[in-house]
Amino acid sequence: SGSMTPHKPPPMARGGFNLHESTAMAEYLMREHGVPAEAVLKDTASMDTIGNAYYSLCLHAIPLMWREVEIVTSAFHLPRTKAAFEWVWGMSPTGDVRMTFVSTEDAGVSNEALEARAVREAASVAALRENASRVTTLSAFNEWLYTTHKCYAVSRQHEIGDFSEMVDDPALKSY
C-alpha cells in the first residue's frame, strides 16, 4: 500500500502529517499479527494501484532481487491489481518474480458501493490493458507515468484535490 488516493483527502497522523496507507497497514500487521517491524517494507510514494506496482518494484523488488512476492488486496480490487502487477513487474530487468495474489473479503463496503466499484474496476482494467499493449519497457513506463498519469504527471497535478466528483459517485464515496 502506498501513500494515499487522489479521490479523497488523506487522513492525518500525529504532527499533522499524512497518514500513509502503508504506515497504517504496517502498524496493523505489527499490532494485530505480531509481525516484526524489520519484516515490513513500506511504499509511501504511490497514490494508486499502478503506483503500488511501480514503486514496490523499483523501491524493493529490484534492489533486493526478490524472486517471490505475495500481493494482498480486496476481492473486488483483485483483477485490476493482478493486471497492474503482472504488467509492471513483467518489465523488471531482474527477471521473473513469482507472484501470488491473495484477496481479502470486501468487508465494510455496501452492496451499492461494491456494484459501483465493480463497474469502475472493469473500466480501469480495460484501460490498463490498453496501456500495457503500448508501454512495454520499464523506461517507457516511467515516461508514461510521469508525463501522462493523473497522479504523477506534473502537467496534471492541478487535477488532484477537486473532490466534487465524490458527491454523486457511489464508487468514489467508498474510497
Coordinates of N, CA and C in Angstrom, one line a residue:
S1 N 0.8 -1.2 0.0 CA 0.0 0.0 0.0 C 0.9 1.2 0.0
G2 N 0.3 2.3 -0.6 CA 1.1 3.5 -0.7 C 0.7 4.6 0.2
S3 N 0.8 5.8 -0.4 CA 0.6 7.0 0.4 C -0.8 7.4 0.6
M4 N -1.6 7.4 -0.5 CA -2.9 7.9 -0.4 C -3.6 7.7 -1.7
T5 N -4.8 8.2 -1.9 CA -5.6 8.1 -3.1 C -5.9 9.5 -3.6
P6 N -6.0 9.7 -4.9 CA -6.3 11.1 -5.4 C -7.8 11.4 -5.3
H7 N -8.6 10.4 -4.8 CA -10.0 10.6 -4.8 C -10.6 11.2 -3.5
K8 N -9.8 11.3 -2.5 CA -10.2 12.0 -1.2 C -9.0 12.5 -0.5
P9 N -9.3 13.4 0.4 CA -8.1 13.9 1.2 C -7.6 12.8 2.1
P10 N -6.3 12.9 2.3 CA -5.6 11.8 3.2 C -6.0 12.0 4.6
P11 N -6.1 10.9 5.4 CA -6.2 11.0 6.8 C -4.9 11.6 7.4
M12 N -5.0 12.2 8.5 CA -3.8 12.9 9.1 C -3.3 12.0 10.3
A13 N -2.0 12.0 10.4 CA -1.3 11.3 11.5 C -0.9 12.4 12.5
R14 N -0.2 11.9 13.6 CA 0.4 12.8 14.6 C 1.2 13.8 13.9
G15 N 1.2 15.0 14.5 CA 2.0 16.1 14.0 C 1.5 16.8 12.7
G16 N 0.3 16.4 12.3 CA -0.2 17.0 11.1 C 0.3 16.4 9.8
F17 N 1.0 15.3 9.8 CA 1.5 14.6 8.6 C 0.4 13.7 8.0
N18 N 0.5 13.5 6.7 CA -0.3 12.5 6.0 C -0.1 11.1 6.7
L19 N -1.2 10.4 6.9 CA -1.1 9.0 7.4 C -1.1 8.2 6.1
H20 N 0.0 7.7 5.8 CA 0.1 6.9 4.6 C -0.6 5.5 4.8
E21 N -1.2 5.1 3.8 CA -1.9 3.8 3.9 C -0.9 2.7 4.3
S22 N 0.3 2.7 3.8 CA 1.3 1.7 4.1 C 1.7 1.8 5.6
T23 N 1.7 3.0 6.1 CA 2.0 3.2 7.5 C 0.9 2.6 8.4
A24 N -0.3 2.8 8.1 CA -1.4 2.3 8.8 C -1.4 0.7 8.7
M25 N -1.1 0.2 7.5 CA -1.1 -1.3 7.4 C 0.1 -1.9 8.1
A26 N 1.2 -1.2 8.1 CA 2.4 -1.7 8.9 C 2.0 -1.7 10.4
E27 N 1.4 -0.7 10.9 CA 1.0 -0.7 12.3 C 0.1 -1.8 12.6
Y28 N -0.9 -2.0 11.7 CA -1.9 -3.1 11.9 C -1.1 -4.5 11.9
L29 N -0.2 -4.7 11.0 CA 0.5 -6.0 11.0 C 1.3 -6.2 12.2
M30 N 1.9 -5.2 12.7 CA 2.7 -5.3 13.9 C 1.9 -5.5 15.1
R31 N 0.8 -4.7 15.3 CA -0.1 -4.7 16.5 C -0.9 -6.0 16.5
E32 N -1.6 -6.3 15.4 CA -2.6 -7.4 15.4 C -2.1 -8.7 15.1
H33 N -0.9 -8.8 14.4 CA -0.4 -10.1 13.9 C 1.0 -10.3 14.4
G34 N 1.6 -9.4 15.2 CA 2.9 -9.6 15.7 C 4.0 -9.7 14.7
V35 N 3.8 -9.1 13.6 CA 4.9 -9.1 12.5 C 6.0 -8.1 13.0
P36 N 7.2 -8.5 13.0 CA 8.3 -7.6 13.5 C 8.5 -6.4 12.5
A37 N 8.8 -5.3 13.0 CA 9.0 -4.1 12.1 C 10.0 -4.3 11.0
E38 N 11.0 -5.1 11.3 CA 12.1 -5.4 10.3 C 11.6 -6.2 9.1
A39 N 10.4 -6.8 9.3 CA 9.8 -7.6 8.2 C 8.9 -6.9 7.3
V40 N 8.7 -5.6 7.6 CA 7.7 -4.8 6.9 C 8.4 -3.7 6.1
L41 N 8.1 -3.6 4.8 CA 8.7 -2.6 4.0 C 7.5 -1.7 3.5
K42 N 7.6 -0.4 3.5 CA 6.6 0.5 3.1 C 6.8 1.1 1.8
D43 N 5.7 1.5 1.1 CA 5.8 2.3 -0.1 C 5.0 3.6 0.3
T44 N 5.7 4.7 0.4 CA 5.0 5.9 0.7 C 4.9 6.9 -0.5
A45 N 5.2 6.4 -1.6 CA 5.2 7.2 -2.8 C 4.0 7.1 -3.7
S46 N 3.4 5.9 -3.7 CA 2.3 5.7 -4.7 C 1.0 6.3 -4.2
M47 N 0.2 6.6 -5.2 CA -1.2 7.1 -5.0 C -2.3 6.3 -5.5
D48 N -1.9 5.1 -6.1 CA -2.9 4.3 -6.7 C -2.3 2.9 -7.0
T49 N -3.1 2.0 -7.6 CA -2.6 0.6 -7.9 C -1.4 0.6 -8.8
I50 N -1.4 1.4 -9.9 CA -0.3 1.4 -10.8 C 1.0 1.8 -10.0
G51 N 0.8 2.8 -9.2 CA 1.9 3.3 -8.4 C 2.4 2.2 -7.4
N52 N 1.4 1.5 -6.8 CA 1.8 0.4 -5.9 C 2.7 -0.6 -6.6
A53 N 2.3 -0.9 -7.8 CA 3.1 -1.9 -8.6 C 4.5 -1.3 -8.9
Y54 N 4.5 -0.1 -9.5 CA 5.8 0.5 -9.9 C 6.7 0.7 -8.7
Y55 N 6.2 1.4 -7.7 CA 7.1 1.7 -6.6 C 7.6 0.5 -5.8
S56 N 6.7 -0.5 -5.6 CA 7.2 -1.7 -4.9 C 8.2 -2.4 -5.7
L57 N 8.1 -2.4 -7.0 CA 9.1 -3.0 -7.9 C 10.4 -2.2 -7.8
C58 N 10.4 -0.9 -8.0 CA 11.6 -0.1 -8.0 C 12.2 0.1 -6.7
L59 N 11.4 0.3 -5.6 CA 12.0 0.5 -4.3 C 12.4 -0.7 -3.5
H60 N 11.8 -1.8 -3.8 CA 12.0 -3.0 -3.0 C 12.5 -4.2 -3.9
A61 N 11.7 -4.6 -4.8 CA 11.9 -5.9 -5.5 C 13.2 -5.9 -6.3
I62 N 13.5 -4.8 -7.1 CA 14.7 -4.8 -7.9 C 15.9 -4.7 -7.0
P63 N 16.0 -3.7 -6.1 CA 17.2 -3.6 -5.3 C 17.5 -4.9 -4.4
L64 N 16.4 -5.5 -4.0 CA 16.6 -6.7 -3.1 C 16.5 -8.0 -3.8
M65 N 16.4 -7.9 -5.2 CA 16.4 -9.1 -6.0 C 15.3 -10.1 -5.6
W66 N 14.1 -9.6 -5.3 CA 13.1 -10.5 -4.9 C 12.8 -11.5 -6.1
R67 N 12.5 -12.7 -5.7 CA 12.1 -13.7 -6.7 C 10.7 -14.2 -6.4
E68 N 10.1 -13.9 -5.3 CA 8.8 -14.3 -4.9 C 8.1 -13.2 -4.1
V69 N 6.9 -13.0 -4.3 CA 6.1 -12.0 -3.6 C 4.7 -12.4 -3.5
E70 N 4.0 -12.0 -2.4 CA 2.6 -12.2 -2.2 C 1.9 -10.8 -2.1
I71 N 0.9 -10.6 -3.0 CA 0.2 -9.4 -3.1 C -1.2 -9.6 -2.6
V72 N -1.5 -8.7 -1.6 CA -2.8 -8.9 -0.9 C -3.7 -7.6 -1.2
T73 N -4.9 -7.9 -1.6 CA -5.9 -6.8 -1.8 C -7.3 -7.3 -1.6
S74 N -8.2 -6.4 -1.7 CA -9.6 -6.8 -1.5 C -10.1 -7.6 -2.7
A75 N -11.1 -8.4 -2.5 CA -11.6 -9.2 -3.6 C -12.1 -8.4 -4.8
F76 N -12.8 -7.3 -4.6 CA -13.3 -6.5 -5.8 C -12.2 -5.9 -6.5
H77 N -11.0 -5.7 -5.9 CA -9.9 -5.0 -6.5 C -8.9 -5.9 -7.1
L78 N -9.0 -7.2 -6.9 CA -8.0 -8.2 -7.3 C -7.8 -8.2 -8.8
P79 N -8.8 -8.2 -9.7 CA -8.5 -8.3 -11.1 C -7.6 -7.1 -11.6
R80 N -7.8 -5.9 -11.1 CA -7.0 -4.7 -11.5 C -5.6 -4.8 -10.9
T81 N -5.6 -5.2 -9.7 CA -4.3 -5.4 -9.0 C -3.4 -6.4 -9.8
K82 N -4.0 -7.5 -10.1 CA -3.3 -8.6 -10.8 C -2.8 -8.1 -12.2
A83 N -3.7 -7.4 -12.9 CA -3.3 -6.9 -14.2 C -2.2 -5.9 -14.1
A84 N -2.3 -5.0 -13.1 CA -1.2 -3.9 -12.9 C 0.1 -4.5 -12.6
F85 N 0.1 -5.4 -11.6 CA 1.4 -6.0 -11.1 C 2.0 -6.9 -12.2
E86 N 1.2 -7.7 -12.9 CA 1.7 -8.5 -14.0 C 2.3 -7.7 -15.1
W87 N 1.7 -6.6 -15.4 CA 2.2 -5.7 -16.4 C 3.5 -5.0 -16.0
V88 N 3.5 -4.4 -14.9 CA 4.7 -3.6 -14.4 C 5.8 -4.5 -14.0
W89 N 5.5 -5.5 -13.2 CA 6.6 -6.4 -12.8 C 7.1 -7.3 -13.9
G90 N 6.3 -7.5 -14.9 CA 6.7 -8.2 -16.1 C 7.8 -7.5 -16.9
M91 N 8.0 -6.2 -16.6 CA 9.1 -5.4 -17.3 C 10.4 -5.3 -16.4
S92 N 10.4 -6.1 -15.3 CA 11.5 -6.0 -14.4 C 12.8 -6.4 -15.1
P93 N 13.9 -5.6 -14.9 CA 15.2 -6.0 -15.5 C 15.9 -7.2 -14.8
T94 N 15.4 -7.6 -13.7 CA 16.0 -8.6 -12.9 C 15.4 -10.0 -13.2
G95 N 14.5 -10.1 -14.1 CA 13.9 -11.3 -14.5 C 12.5 -11.6 -13.8
D96 N 12.1 -12.8 -14.0 CA 10.7 -13.1 -13.5 C 10.7 -13.2 -11.9
V97 N 9.6 -12.7 -11.4 CA 9.3 -12.8 -10.0 C 8.0 -13.6 -9.9
R98 N 8.0 -14.6 -9.0 CA 6.8 -15.4 -8.9 C 5.8 -14.6 -8.0
M99 N 4.7 -14.3 -8.5 CA 3.7 -13.5 -7.8 C 2.5 -14.4 -7.4
T100 N 2.1 -14.3 -6.1 CA 0.9 -15.0 -5.6 C 0.0 -13.8 -5.2
F101 N -1.3 -13.9 -5.7 CA -2.3 -12.9 -5.4 C -3.3 -13.5 -4.4
V102 N -3.5 -12.7 -3.3 CA -4.4 -13.2 -2.3 C -5.5 -12.1 -2.1
S103 N -6.8 -12.5 -2.0 CA -7.8 -11.5 -1.8 C -8.4 -11.6 -0.4
T104 N -8.7 -10.4 0.2 CA -9.5 -10.4 1.4 C -10.9 -10.2 1.1
E105 N -11.8 -10.4 2.1 CA -13.2 -10.2 1.9 C -13.5 -8.7 1.8
D106 N -14.6 -8.4 1.1 CA -14.9 -7.0 0.9 C -15.8 -6.5 2.1
A107 N -15.2 -6.7 3.3 CA -15.9 -6.3 4.5 C -16.0 -4.8 4.6
G108 N -17.2 -4.3 5.1 CA -17.3 -2.9 5.3 C -17.7 -2.0 4.1
V109 N -17.9 -2.7 3.0 CA -18.3 -2.0 1.8 C -19.7 -2.4 1.4
S110 N -20.6 -1.4 1.2 CA -22.0 -1.7 0.9 C -22.2 -2.4 -0.4
N111 N -23.3 -3.1 -0.6 CA -23.5 -3.7 -1.9 C -23.6 -2.7 -3.0
E112 N -24.2 -1.6 -2.8 CA -24.2 -0.5 -3.8 C -22.8 0.0 -4.2
A113 N -22.0 0.2 -3.2 CA -20.6 0.6 -3.4 C -19.9 -0.5 -4.2
L114 N -20.0 -1.8 -3.8 CA -19.4 -2.9 -4.5 C -19.8 -3.0 -5.9
E115 N -21.1 -2.8 -6.2 CA -21.5 -2.8 -7.6 C -20.9 -1.6 -8.4
A116 N -20.9 -0.5 -7.8 CA -20.3 0.7 -8.5 C -18.8 0.5 -8.7
R117 N -18.1 -0.1 -7.6 CA -16.7 -0.3 -7.8 C -16.4 -1.4 -8.8
A118 N -17.3 -2.4 -9.0 CA -17.1 -3.4 -10.0 C -17.1 -2.8 -11.4
V119 N -18.0 -1.9 -11.6 CA -18.1 -1.2 -12.9 C -16.8 -0.3 -13.1
R120 N -16.4 0.4 -12.1 CA -15.2 1.2 -12.2 C -14.0 0.4 -12.4
E121 N -13.9 -0.7 -11.7 CA -12.7 -1.6 -11.8 C -12.6 -2.2 -13.2
A122 N -13.7 -2.6 -13.7 CA -13.7 -3.2 -15.1 C -13.2 -2.2 -16.1
A123 N -13.7 -1.0 -16.0 CA -13.2 0.1 -16.9 C -11.7 0.3 -16.7
S124 N -11.3 0.3 -15.5 CA -9.8 0.5 -15.2 C -9.0 -0.6 -15.7
V125 N -9.5 -1.8 -15.6 CA -8.7 -3.0 -16.2 C -8.6 -2.9 -17.7
A126 N -9.7 -2.5 -18.3 CA -9.6 -2.3 -19.8 C -8.6 -1.2 -20.2
A127 N -8.6 -0.1 -19.5 CA -7.7 1.0 -19.8 C -6.3 0.5 -19.5
L128 N -6.1 -0.2 -18.4 CA -4.8 -0.7 -18.1 C -4.2 -1.6 -19.1
R129 N -5.0 -2.5 -19.6 CA -4.6 -3.5 -20.7 C -4.3 -2.7 -22.0
E130 N -5.0 -1.7 -22.3 CA -4.7 -0.9 -23.5 C -3.3 -0.2 -23.3
N131 N -3.1 0.4 -22.1 CA -1.8 1.0 -21.9 C -0.7 -0.1 -21.9
A132 N -0.9 -1.2 -21.4 CA 0.1 -2.3 -21.4 C 0.5 -2.7 -22.8
S133 N -0.5 -2.7 -23.7 CA -0.2 -3.1 -25.1 C 0.8 -2.1 -25.8
R134 N 0.8 -0.9 -25.3 CA 1.6 0.2 -25.9 C 2.9 0.4 -25.1
V135 N 2.9 0.2 -23.8 CA 4.0 0.5 -23.0 C 4.6 -0.8 -22.5
T136 N 5.8 -1.1 -23.1 CA 6.3 -2.5 -22.9 C 7.7 -2.5 -22.3
T137 N 8.3 -1.4 -21.9 CA 9.6 -1.4 -21.2 C 9.4 -0.6 -19.9
L138 N 10.3 -0.8 -18.9 CA 10.2 -0.1 -17.7 C 10.6 1.4 -18.0
S139 N 11.5 1.7 -18.9 CA 11.8 3.0 -19.2 C 10.6 3.7 -19.9
A140 N 9.9 3.1 -20.8 CA 8.7 3.7 -21.4 C 7.6 3.8 -20.3
F141 N 7.5 2.9 -19.4 CA 6.5 3.0 -18.3 C 6.8 4.3 -17.5
N142 N 8.1 4.5 -17.1 CA 8.4 5.6 -16.3 C 8.1 6.9 -17.0
E143 N 8.3 7.0 -18.3 CA 8.0 8.2 -19.1 C 6.5 8.3 -19.1
W144 N 5.7 7.2 -19.4 CA 4.2 7.3 -19.4 C 3.7 7.8 -18.1
L145 N 4.2 7.2 -17.0 CA 3.7 7.5 -15.6 C 3.9 9.0 -15.3
Y146 N 5.1 9.6 -15.7 CA 5.4 10.9 -15.3 C 5.0 12.0 -16.3
T147 N 4.5 11.6 -17.4 CA 4.0 12.6 -18.4 C 2.5 12.5 -18.7
T148 N 1.9 11.3 -18.3 CA 0.5 11.1 -18.7 C -0.4 10.9 -17.5
H149 N 0.0 10.1 -16.5 CA -0.9 9.7 -15.5 C -1.2 10.8 -14.5
K150 N -2.5 10.9 -14.2 CA -3.1 12.0 -13.3 C -2.3 12.1 -12.0
C151 N -1.9 11.0 -11.4 CA -1.3 11.1 -10.1 C 0.1 11.5 -10.1
Y152 N 0.8 11.4 -11.2 CA 2.3 11.6 -11.2 C 2.8 12.6 -12.2
A153 N 2.0 13.0 -13.2 CA 2.4 13.9 -14.2 C 2.3 15.3 -13.7
V154 N 3.3 16.1 -13.7 CA 3.3 17.5 -13.2 C 2.2 18.3 -14.0
S155 N 2.1 18.0 -15.3 CA 1.1 18.7 -16.1 C -0.3 18.5 -15.6
R156 N -0.5 17.5 -14.8 CA -1.9 17.1 -14.4 C -2.1 17.3 -12.9
Q157 N -1.1 17.8 -12.2 CA -1.2 17.9 -10.7 C -2.4 18.8 -10.3
H158 N -2.8 19.7 -11.1 CA -3.9 20.6 -10.7 C -5.2 19.9 -10.7
E159 N -5.3 18.7 -11.2 CA -6.5 17.9 -11.2 C -6.7 17.2 -9.8
I160 N -5.7 17.1 -9.0 CA -5.8 16.4 -7.7 C -6.2 17.4 -6.7
G161 N -7.2 17.0 -5.9 CA -7.7 17.9 -4.8 C -9.1 18.4 -5.1
D162 N -9.6 18.1 -6.3 CA -11.0 18.5 -6.5 C -11.8 17.3 -6.2
F163 N -12.5 17.3 -5.1 CA -13.2 16.1 -4.7 C -14.7 16.1 -5.0
S164 N -15.1 17.1 -5.8 CA -16.5 17.2 -6.2 C -17.1 16.0 -6.8
E165 N -16.2 15.2 -7.5 CA -16.7 14.0 -8.2 C -17.2 13.0 -7.2
M166 N -16.8 13.1 -6.0 CA -17.2 12.1 -4.9 C -18.6 12.3 -4.5
V167 N -19.2 13.4 -4.7 CA -20.5 13.7 -4.2 C -21.6 12.8 -4.8
D168 N -21.5 12.5 -6.1 CA -22.5 11.7 -6.7 C -22.1 10.3 -7.2
D169 N -20.8 10.0 -6.9 CA -20.3 8.7 -7.4 C -20.2 7.7 -6.3
P170 N -21.1 6.7 -6.2 CA -21.0 5.7 -5.1 C -19.7 5.0 -5.0
A171 N -19.0 4.8 -6.1 CA -17.7 4.1 -6.1 C -16.7 4.9 -5.4
L172 N -16.6 6.2 -5.8 CA -15.7 7.1 -5.1 C -16.0 7.4 -3.7
K173 N -17.2 7.4 -3.3 CA -17.6 7.6 -1.9 C -17.0 6.5 -1.0
S174 N -16.8 5.3 -1.6 CA -16.4 4.2 -0.8 C -14.9 4.1 -0.6
Y175 N -14.1 5.0 -1.2 CA -12.7 5.1 -1.1 C -12.3 5.4 0.4

